[in-house]
Short mmCIF file of C-alpha atoms in Angstrom, two decimals:
data_model
loop_
_atom_site.label_atom_id
_atom_site.label_comp_id
_atom_site.label_asym_id
_atom_site.label_seq_id
_atom_site.Cartn_x
_atom_site.Cartn_y
_atom_site.Cartn_z
CA MET F 1 0.06 0.16 0.09
CA TYR F 2 2.52 2.41 1.14
CA SER F 3 5.10 1.21 -1.52
CA MET F 4 2.46 1.93 -4.47
CA LEU F 5 1.55 5.49 -2.84
CA SER F 6 5.20 6.26 -2.77
CA GLY F 7 5.68 4.99 -5.91
CA LYS F 8 2.61 6.89 -7.41
CA PHE F 9 4.28 9.97 -5.69
CA ALA F 10 7.34 9.31 -7.34
CA ASP F 11 5.84 8.91 -10.77
CA PHE F 12 3.86 12.42 -9.83
CA LEU F 13 7.23 14.23 -9.34
CA ARG F 14 9.08 12.98 -12.28
CA ASN F 15 6.10 14.16 -14.50
CA GLN F 16 5.71 17.33 -12.95
CA TYR F 17 9.80 17.53 -13.31
CA ARG F 18 9.23 16.73 -17.09
CA GLU F 19 6.38 19.14 -17.45
CA ALA F 20 8.36 21.97 -16.14
CA PHE F 21 11.75 21.47 -17.30
CA SER F 22 11.30 19.34 -20.85
CA GLY F 23 11.97 21.36 -23.83
CA GLY F 24 12.09 24.78 -22.18
CA MET F 25 9.91 25.81 -19.22
CA SER F 26 6.59 24.72 -18.63
CA ASP F 27 3.32 27.14 -18.59
CA LYS F 28 3.21 27.28 -14.71
CA VAL F 29 6.99 28.06 -14.23
CA SER F 30 7.20 30.44 -17.15
CA GLU F 31 4.44 32.26 -16.12
CA ALA F 32 5.83 32.72 -12.65
CA LEU F 33 9.14 33.90 -13.96
CA GLU F 34 7.41 36.18 -16.85
CA PRO F 35 3.90 36.96 -15.97
CA GLU F 36 1.76 38.62 -18.45
CA LEU F 37 2.40 42.45 -17.82
CA VAL F 38 -0.12 44.62 -16.39
CA ASN F 39 -0.85 48.50 -17.24
CA LEU F 40 0.50 50.93 -14.64
CA PHE F 41 -0.34 54.48 -15.66
CA GLY F 42 0.41 53.52 -19.42
CA LEU F 43 3.25 51.56 -18.53
CA LYS F 44 3.71 47.68 -18.83
CA VAL F 45 5.11 46.45 -15.77
CA ASN F 46 5.34 43.43 -13.89
CA PRO F 47 2.58 42.58 -11.41
CA SER F 48 4.84 42.24 -8.68
CA MET F 49 5.21 45.78 -8.60
CA PHE F 50 1.44 46.60 -7.89
CA THR F 51 2.56 44.39 -5.01
CA ALA F 52 5.36 46.53 -4.06
CA PHE F 53 3.43 49.69 -4.35
CA GLY F 54 0.49 48.18 -2.48
CA LEU F 55 2.62 47.07 0.06
CA THR F 56 4.57 50.90 0.56
CA VAL F 57 1.00 52.40 0.73
CA PHE F 58 0.04 49.58 3.12
CA ILE F 59 3.20 49.90 5.36
CA LEU F 60 3.03 54.01 5.49
CA LEU F 61 -0.50 53.85 6.36
CA VAL F 62 0.23 51.36 9.42
CA CYS F 63 3.31 54.16 10.03
CA VAL F 64 0.65 56.84 10.06
CA ILE F 65 -1.68 54.90 12.17
CA VAL F 66 1.13 54.04 14.82
CA ARG F 67 2.53 57.58 14.75
CA ILE F 68 -0.82 59.17 15.34
CA PHE F 69 -2.64 56.68 17.72
CA ILE F 70 0.02 54.65 19.13
CA ILE F 71 3.34 56.41 19.60
CA PRO F 72 1.76 59.54 21.71
CA LYS F 73 0.45 56.84 24.07
CA PHE F 74 3.89 55.58 24.71
CA GLN F 75 4.03 54.54 28.86
CA LYS F 76 7.49 54.83 30.55
CA ARG F 77 6.93 51.15 31.28
CA PRO F 78 5.99 49.37 28.06
CA LYS F 79 3.16 46.98 27.27
CA GLY F 80 1.58 45.59 24.30
CA MET F 81 2.23 47.10 20.86
CA GLN F 82 4.99 49.37 22.22
CA ILE F 83 7.01 46.50 23.44
CA VAL F 84 6.73 45.21 19.67
CA LEU F 85 7.69 48.54 18.16
CA GLU F 86 10.35 49.17 20.66
CA GLY F 87 11.65 45.74 20.31
CA ILE F 88 12.00 46.13 16.38
CA VAL F 89 13.38 49.52 16.37
CA GLY F 90 15.58 48.70 19.21
CA TYR F 91 17.16 45.53 17.62
CA PHE F 92 17.76 47.41 14.09
CA ASP F 93 19.08 50.37 16.03
CA ARG F 94 21.67 48.57 18.29
CA SER F 95 22.71 46.43 15.39
CA ALA F 96 23.41 49.37 13.05
CA THR F 97 24.70 51.69 15.42
CA SER F 98 27.24 49.36 17.56
CA GLU F 99 28.51 48.42 14.07
CA LEU F 100 28.41 51.48 12.05
CA HIS F 101 28.37 54.27 15.04
CA ARG F 102 27.58 57.39 13.46
CA HIS F 103 26.14 56.12 10.01
CA GLY F 104 24.10 53.96 12.18
CA SER F 105 20.98 56.65 12.08
CA PHE F 106 21.43 56.83 8.00
CA VAL F 107 21.53 52.83 7.69
CA GLY F 108 19.33 51.70 10.63
CA PRO F 109 15.82 53.03 8.85
CA TYR F 110 17.10 51.75 5.79
CA VAL F 111 17.56 48.13 7.05
CA PHE F 112 14.76 48.20 8.89
CA THR F 113 12.67 49.20 5.95
CA ALA F 114 14.27 46.85 3.76
CA ALA F 115 13.68 43.97 6.28
CA ALA F 116 10.20 44.48 7.14
CA PHE F 117 9.28 45.01 3.35
CA ILE F 118 11.31 41.81 2.57
CA ALA F 119 9.55 39.73 4.90
CA LEU F 120 5.69 41.49 3.98
CA GLY F 121 6.69 41.35 0.32
CA THR F 122 7.05 37.43 0.56
CA LEU F 123 4.32 36.99 3.23
CA VAL F 124 1.85 38.24 0.87
CA GLU F 125 2.04 34.96 -1.04
CA LEU F 126 0.20 33.03 1.89
CA ILE F 127 -3.06 35.33 1.02
CA GLY F 128 -3.13 34.51 -2.91
CA ILE F 129 -0.88 37.62 -3.87
CA ARG F 130 1.98 37.39 -6.10
CA PRO F 131 4.76 38.26 -3.99
CA ALA F 132 6.75 41.69 -4.38
CA PHE F 133 9.85 40.05 -5.40
CA GLY F 134 8.57 37.63 -8.00
CA SER F 135 9.82 40.30 -10.12
CA ILE F 136 13.49 40.51 -10.70
CA ASN F 137 13.47 44.33 -10.82
CA ALA F 138 12.14 44.57 -7.46
CA CYS F 139 15.15 42.31 -6.29
CA PHE F 140 17.97 44.34 -8.24
CA ALA F 141 16.19 47.62 -7.07
CA PHE F 142 16.67 46.41 -3.58
CA GLY F 143 20.56 45.01 -4.01
CA PHE F 144 21.44 48.43 -6.18
CA THR F 145 20.15 50.61 -3.12
CA THR F 146 21.78 48.81 -0.85
CA PHE F 147 25.10 49.33 -3.32
CA LEU F 148 24.32 53.18 -2.95
CA VAL F 149 24.14 53.19 0.27
CA ILE F 150 27.38 51.08 0.83
CA ASN F 151 28.82 53.72 -1.09
CA ILE F 152 27.60 56.81 0.58
CA CYS F 153 28.79 55.34 3.51
CA GLY F 154 32.15 54.75 2.64
CA ILE F 155 32.41 58.13 0.54
CA ARG F 156 31.24 60.00 3.64
CA GLU F 157 33.50 58.31 5.79
CA LYS F 158 36.71 58.16 3.88
CA LYS F 159 36.06 60.89 1.07
CA LEU F 160 35.92 59.87 -2.49
CA TRP F 161 39.95 59.26 -2.61
CA GLY F 162 39.82 57.30 0.40
CA ARG F 163 37.10 54.98 -1.01
CA ALA F 164 38.89 54.57 -4.42
CA LYS F 165 42.54 54.19 -2.78
CA ARG F 166 41.26 50.44 -2.16
CA TYR F 167 41.30 49.67 -5.65
CA VAL F 168 44.81 50.39 -6.51
CA PRO F 169 46.57 47.88 -5.06
CA ASN F 170 44.33 45.19 -5.51
CA ILE F 171 42.22 45.53 -8.77
CA ILE F 172 40.17 42.45 -8.10
CA ASN F 173 38.53 44.95 -5.33
CA ILE F 174 36.34 46.00 -7.87
CA LEU F 175 34.45 42.90 -9.08
CA THR F 176 34.48 42.28 -5.30
CA ASP F 177 32.50 45.45 -5.07
CA ILE F 178 30.40 45.20 -8.02
CA SER F 179 29.23 41.51 -7.25
CA VAL F 180 27.83 42.77 -3.97
CA PRO F 181 24.61 44.29 -5.81
CA PHE F 182 24.31 41.11 -7.92
CA SER F 183 24.83 38.80 -5.17
CA LEU F 184 22.14 40.50 -2.84
CA SER F 185 19.68 40.52 -5.78
CA LEU F 186 20.08 36.96 -7.16
CA ARG F 187 20.36 35.49 -3.70
CA LEU F 188 16.77 37.38 -3.23
CA PHE F 189 15.40 36.49 -6.05
CA GLY F 190 16.31 32.92 -6.35
CA SER F 191 15.34 32.07 -2.87
CA ILE F 192 11.78 33.91 -3.11
CA MET F 193 10.69 32.86 -6.60
CA SER F 194 12.03 29.02 -5.60
CA GLY F 195 9.33 28.94 -3.04
CA PHE F 196 6.70 30.87 -5.04
CA ILE F 197 7.39 28.43 -8.19
CA ILE F 198 7.25 25.25 -5.93
CA THR F 199 3.99 26.50 -4.47
CA GLU F 200 2.65 27.07 -7.97
CA LEU F 201 3.28 23.98 -8.82
CA LEU F 202 1.85 22.20 -6.11
CA TYR F 203 -1.26 24.08 -6.98
CA ALA F 204 -1.34 23.27 -10.09
CA GLN F 205 -2.40 19.56 -9.69
CA LEU F 206 -5.66 18.73 -7.76
CA PHE F 207 -3.39 15.61 -6.02
CA THR F 208 -0.93 18.01 -3.98
CA SER F 209 -3.25 21.04 -3.85
CA ILE F 210 -5.17 19.90 -1.01
CA VAL F 211 -3.07 19.65 2.29
CA LEU F 212 0.39 19.60 0.88
CA PRO F 213 0.69 23.51 0.28
CA ALA F 214 -0.07 24.26 4.09
CA PHE F 215 3.28 22.65 5.08
CA VAL F 216 5.49 23.73 2.14
CA ALA F 217 3.99 27.08 1.84
CA VAL F 218 5.41 27.17 5.53
CA ILE F 219 8.93 26.30 4.61
CA THR F 220 8.96 28.29 1.34
CA THR F 221 7.46 31.00 2.16
CA LEU F 222 7.48 31.80 6.20
CA PHE F 223 10.90 30.49 6.69
CA HIS F 224 12.33 32.19 3.45
CA ALA F 225 10.63 35.58 4.31
CA ALA F 226 12.18 35.28 7.81
CA ILE F 227 15.60 34.34 6.49
CA GLN F 228 15.58 36.21 3.74
CA SER F 229 14.81 39.45 5.74
CA TYR F 230 17.37 38.68 8.33
CA LEU F 231 19.86 37.56 5.81
CA PHE F 232 19.66 41.00 3.59
CA ALA F 233 19.42 43.06 6.88
CA THR F 234 22.65 41.45 8.23
CA LEU F 235 24.47 41.48 4.85
CA THR F 236 23.56 45.02 4.28
CA VAL F 237 25.41 45.98 7.80
CA MET F 238 28.22 43.96 7.03
CA PHE F 239 29.09 45.53 3.78
CA VAL F 240 28.43 48.83 5.01
CA ARG F 241 30.72 47.98 7.75
CA GLU F 242 33.28 47.09 5.54
CA ALA F 243 33.10 50.35 3.58
CA VAL F 244 33.68 52.69 6.52
CA GLU F 245 36.29 50.47 8.43
CA MET C 1 10.42 58.63 -25.08
CA THR C 2 13.13 57.22 -23.37
CA SER C 3 11.06 55.45 -20.73
CA THR C 4 8.79 54.09 -23.23
CA LEU C 5 11.86 52.68 -24.66
CA LEU C 6 13.27 51.46 -21.37
CA ALA C 7 9.80 50.15 -20.45
CA GLU C 8 9.41 48.09 -23.73
CA THR C 9 12.82 46.57 -23.62
CA THR C 10 12.68 43.00 -23.70
CA LEU C 11 15.35 41.20 -21.47
CA PRO C 12 15.70 37.61 -19.45
CA LEU C 13 13.34 37.02 -16.86
CA GLY C 14 11.37 39.99 -17.76
CA LEU C 15 14.45 42.63 -16.97
CA ASN C 16 13.83 46.30 -17.01
CA PHE C 17 15.62 48.90 -16.16
CA PHE C 18 12.76 51.30 -15.95
CA GLU C 19 11.21 49.14 -13.20
CA ILE C 20 14.25 48.67 -11.41
CA LEU C 21 14.18 52.42 -11.11
CA LEU C 22 10.55 52.84 -10.26
CA GLU C 23 11.15 49.99 -7.41
CA MET C 24 14.26 52.11 -6.31
CA PHE C 25 11.85 55.18 -5.99
CA ASN C 26 9.38 53.31 -4.48
CA LEU C 27 11.76 51.88 -1.66
CA ALA C 28 13.39 55.37 -1.39
CA ILE C 29 9.97 57.07 -0.60
CA LEU C 30 9.24 53.80 1.92
CA VAL C 31 12.50 54.17 3.61
CA VAL C 32 11.77 58.20 4.23
CA GLY C 33 8.22 57.68 5.21
CA VAL C 34 8.95 54.68 7.67
CA ARG C 35 12.10 56.76 9.03
CA PHE C 36 10.18 59.78 9.91
CA LEU C 37 6.77 58.22 10.93
CA LEU C 38 7.82 54.93 12.86
CA TYR C 39 11.89 54.68 13.46
CA LYS C 40 12.72 58.08 14.54
CA PRO C 41 9.66 59.01 17.20
CA VAL C 42 10.11 55.23 18.56
CA LYS C 43 13.87 55.54 18.61
CA LYS C 44 13.54 59.16 19.98
CA TYR C 45 11.28 58.38 22.77
CA MET C 46 13.37 55.24 23.49
CA GLU C 47 16.43 57.69 23.81
CA LYS C 48 14.61 60.18 25.90
CA ARG C 49 13.39 57.49 28.36
CA SER C 50 16.94 56.29 28.51
CA GLU C 51 17.96 59.73 29.41
CA GLU C 52 15.77 59.89 32.00
CA TYR C 53 16.60 56.88 33.37
CA LYS C 54 20.36 57.67 33.32
CA LYS C 55 19.53 61.25 34.88
CA ALA C 56 17.35 59.30 37.58
CA GLU C 57 20.09 56.75 38.14
CA GLU C 58 22.78 59.55 38.49
CA GLU C 59 20.76 61.66 41.05
CA SER C 60 20.20 58.32 42.83
CA GLU C 61 23.68 57.53 42.93
CA GLN C 62 24.44 61.34 44.08
CA LYS C 63 21.68 60.77 46.64
CA ARG C 64 23.64 57.39 47.86
CA LYS C 65 26.86 59.19 48.09
CA GLU C 66 25.16 61.89 50.21
CA ALA C 67 23.46 59.43 52.29
CA GLU C 68 26.62 57.58 52.75
CA ASP C 69 28.41 60.62 53.60
CA LEU C 70 25.83 61.54 55.94
CA LYS C 71 25.80 58.30 57.64
CA LEU C 72 29.67 58.66 58.08
CA GLN C 73 29.19 62.11 59.82
CA TYR C 74 26.58 60.48 61.79
CA GLU C 75 28.68 57.47 62.86
CA LYS C 76 31.41 59.94 63.70
CA VAL C 77 29.24 62.09 65.88
CA LEU C 78 27.74 58.79 67.52
CA GLU C 79 31.14 57.82 68.28
CA GLU C 80 32.18 60.94 69.89
CA SER C 81 29.00 61.10 71.89
CA ARG C 82 30.05 57.31 72.85
CA GLN C 83 33.35 58.49 74.11
CA ASN C 84 31.88 61.89 75.71
CA ALA C 85 29.61 59.31 77.61
CA ILE C 86 32.34 56.90 78.56
CA THR C 87 34.40 59.97 79.82
CA CYS C 88 31.68 61.34 81.34
CA SER C 89 30.69 58.09 83.17
CA LYS C 90 34.28 57.70 84.40
CA GLU C 91 34.35 61.24 85.46
CA ALA C 92 30.87 60.62 87.27
CA THR C 93 32.36 57.84 88.92
CA ALA C 94 35.46 59.24 90.00
CA SER C 95 33.43 61.99 91.59
CA ALA C 96 31.35 60.28 93.25
CA MET C 97 33.95 57.67 94.53
CA ILE C 98 35.79 61.27 96.07
CA GLN C 99 32.38 62.02 97.00
CA ALA C 100 31.68 59.22 98.85
CA GLU C 101 34.90 58.95 100.58
CA GLU C 102 34.69 62.52 101.60
CA ILE C 103 31.22 61.08 103.09
CA VAL C 104 32.89 58.09 104.88
CA GLU C 105 35.67 60.44 106.09
CA ASN C 106 33.16 63.25 107.56
CA ALA C 107 31.18 60.49 108.88
CA LYS C 108 34.15 59.11 110.52
CA THR C 109 34.91 62.49 112.07
CA GLU C 110 31.69 63.04 113.10
CA ALA C 111 31.83 59.57 114.77
CA GLU C 112 34.80 60.34 116.51
CA ARG C 113 33.72 63.43 117.59
CA ILE C 114 30.74 62.13 119.00
CA LEU C 115 32.65 59.23 120.63
CA GLN C 116 35.17 61.72 122.12
CA LYS C 117 32.00 63.95 123.46
CA ALA C 118 30.42 60.64 124.91
CA GLU C 119 33.22 59.99 126.43
CA GLU C 120 33.94 63.62 127.95
CA GLU C 121 30.46 63.43 128.98
CA LEU C 122 30.63 60.09 130.62
CA SER C 123 34.15 60.76 132.39
CA HIS C 124 32.08 64.20 133.57
CA LYS C 125 28.86 62.08 134.80
CA GLU C 126 31.39 59.60 136.23
CA LEU C 127 33.10 62.14 138.11
CA MET C 128 29.89 63.81 139.28
CA GLN C 129 28.53 60.70 140.34
CA LYS C 130 31.50 59.62 142.24
CA GLU C 131 31.01 63.11 143.99
CA GLU C 132 27.55 62.51 144.96
CA LEU C 133 28.28 58.82 146.02
CA SER C 134 31.25 60.37 148.12
CA ASN C 135 28.61 62.76 149.64
CA SER C 136 26.01 60.32 150.60
CA VAL C 137 28.54 57.79 151.59
CA SER C 138 29.68 60.47 154.23
CA GLU C 139 26.19 61.24 155.03
CA LEU C 140 25.28 57.51 155.42
CA ALA C 141 28.44 56.83 157.54
CA LEU C 142 28.18 59.66 159.89
CA ASP C 143 24.18 58.40 160.52
CA MET C 144 25.78 54.92 161.24
CA ALA C 145 28.33 55.93 163.40
CA SER C 146 26.13 58.20 165.52
CA LYS C 147 23.71 55.54 165.73
CA ILE C 148 26.70 53.06 167.13
CA LEU C 149 28.40 55.16 169.32
CA GLN C 150 24.98 57.23 170.66
CA ARG C 151 27.17 60.15 171.12
CA GLU C 152 27.98 63.51 169.72
CA ILE C 153 30.49 63.00 167.19
CA LYS C 154 33.02 65.85 166.82
CA THR C 155 33.50 66.90 163.44
CA GLU C 156 37.13 65.74 163.62
CA ASP C 157 36.16 62.50 164.44
CA ASN C 158 33.64 62.57 161.45
CA ASP C 159 36.13 63.75 159.27
CA ILE C 160 38.83 60.79 160.44
CA VAL C 161 35.93 58.06 159.80
CA ILE C 162 34.89 59.41 156.46
CA ASN C 163 38.34 60.27 155.18
CA ASN C 164 39.16 56.37 156.12
CA LEU C 165 36.04 55.21 154.44
CA ILE C 166 36.76 57.22 151.55
CA GLU C 167 40.10 56.29 150.90
CA ARG C 168 38.63 52.58 151.37
CA TRP C 169 35.85 53.21 148.92
CA LYS C 170 38.34 54.56 146.59
CA ASN C 171 40.30 51.74 147.09
#
């Protein structure tokens, strides 16, 4: 009985793999990677961009609500929402300030926002919305912005010549620095897209779309959301610290 | 025109530079918004509270030091008081001893004086009594002699007899 079921499941996976990758990408994978573009103020853009904009509006609205209704009611002895907010902001501020000192006040909010955006942008997949990082453009945007932040801090700390001097004795450093935004972007895109594609493939078949996604989604979405946001935040702080050292 | 060209450029995986710029702009707005609406006010509140705690801690430390100084002062005063009390007690004891000795001395003197007076009085009384007794004995002897002799006895006889008696009595 079990061997029959496992045999059927192995056949199913084989068929899925063949369907997905034999003779090019399957419709599902292709659709996940290159979805039909949508119209945004006359421009054809990836639907992930809608998620990104929507998420920005949502986060800003939450911030406004928190600013108006929660922050003025802060007490010396924190409780409830205040503990959560102070815990999160305190964590990012401490990690940025302890590593980057005067640059902490600039990098801290960036890392905090990026981590929150990555986590929420991935978690929206759980409610059936296309993740914000389902488009490689969003990932590259994050990678390039981090690259800008790293260099702004580096130039602020060492001035332009001081920053450029590191390329003189060892020209390979140029390659090291240029690879940073690409490694950040492609890591983000790879992990989030892989989770998205796996979930899409599971939903594509009736047999696997009943109970399995509840477990797989936890691994591919929840874990990725937490891990990728943590990783992005840690790597950003690390790269900026290298630049200002 | 450029934007249209950028937007419509077809690259692998849907790569589009215009979208990247839009996403970067979106992220920049979000970072600025979150920084001013959430991050900075929360951080400012935490720093303010931390500053207050630091200030309170410093004040408490200062008060603790003041209290310790006061304690030391009080301990010093207490020690001085204790020493004074011991000195006073010693002095009082010494004074009391001297006084007691004086009292005892006075009492002794008084007792001696009383004793001497009593002895003097006693001696005086003894003499008086002896005198009285001597007189009464002489009278008694005279009476006895008169009766025995049944005659007139002259004073000279009396004196002889009395003096003899007195001498004997004295002895």
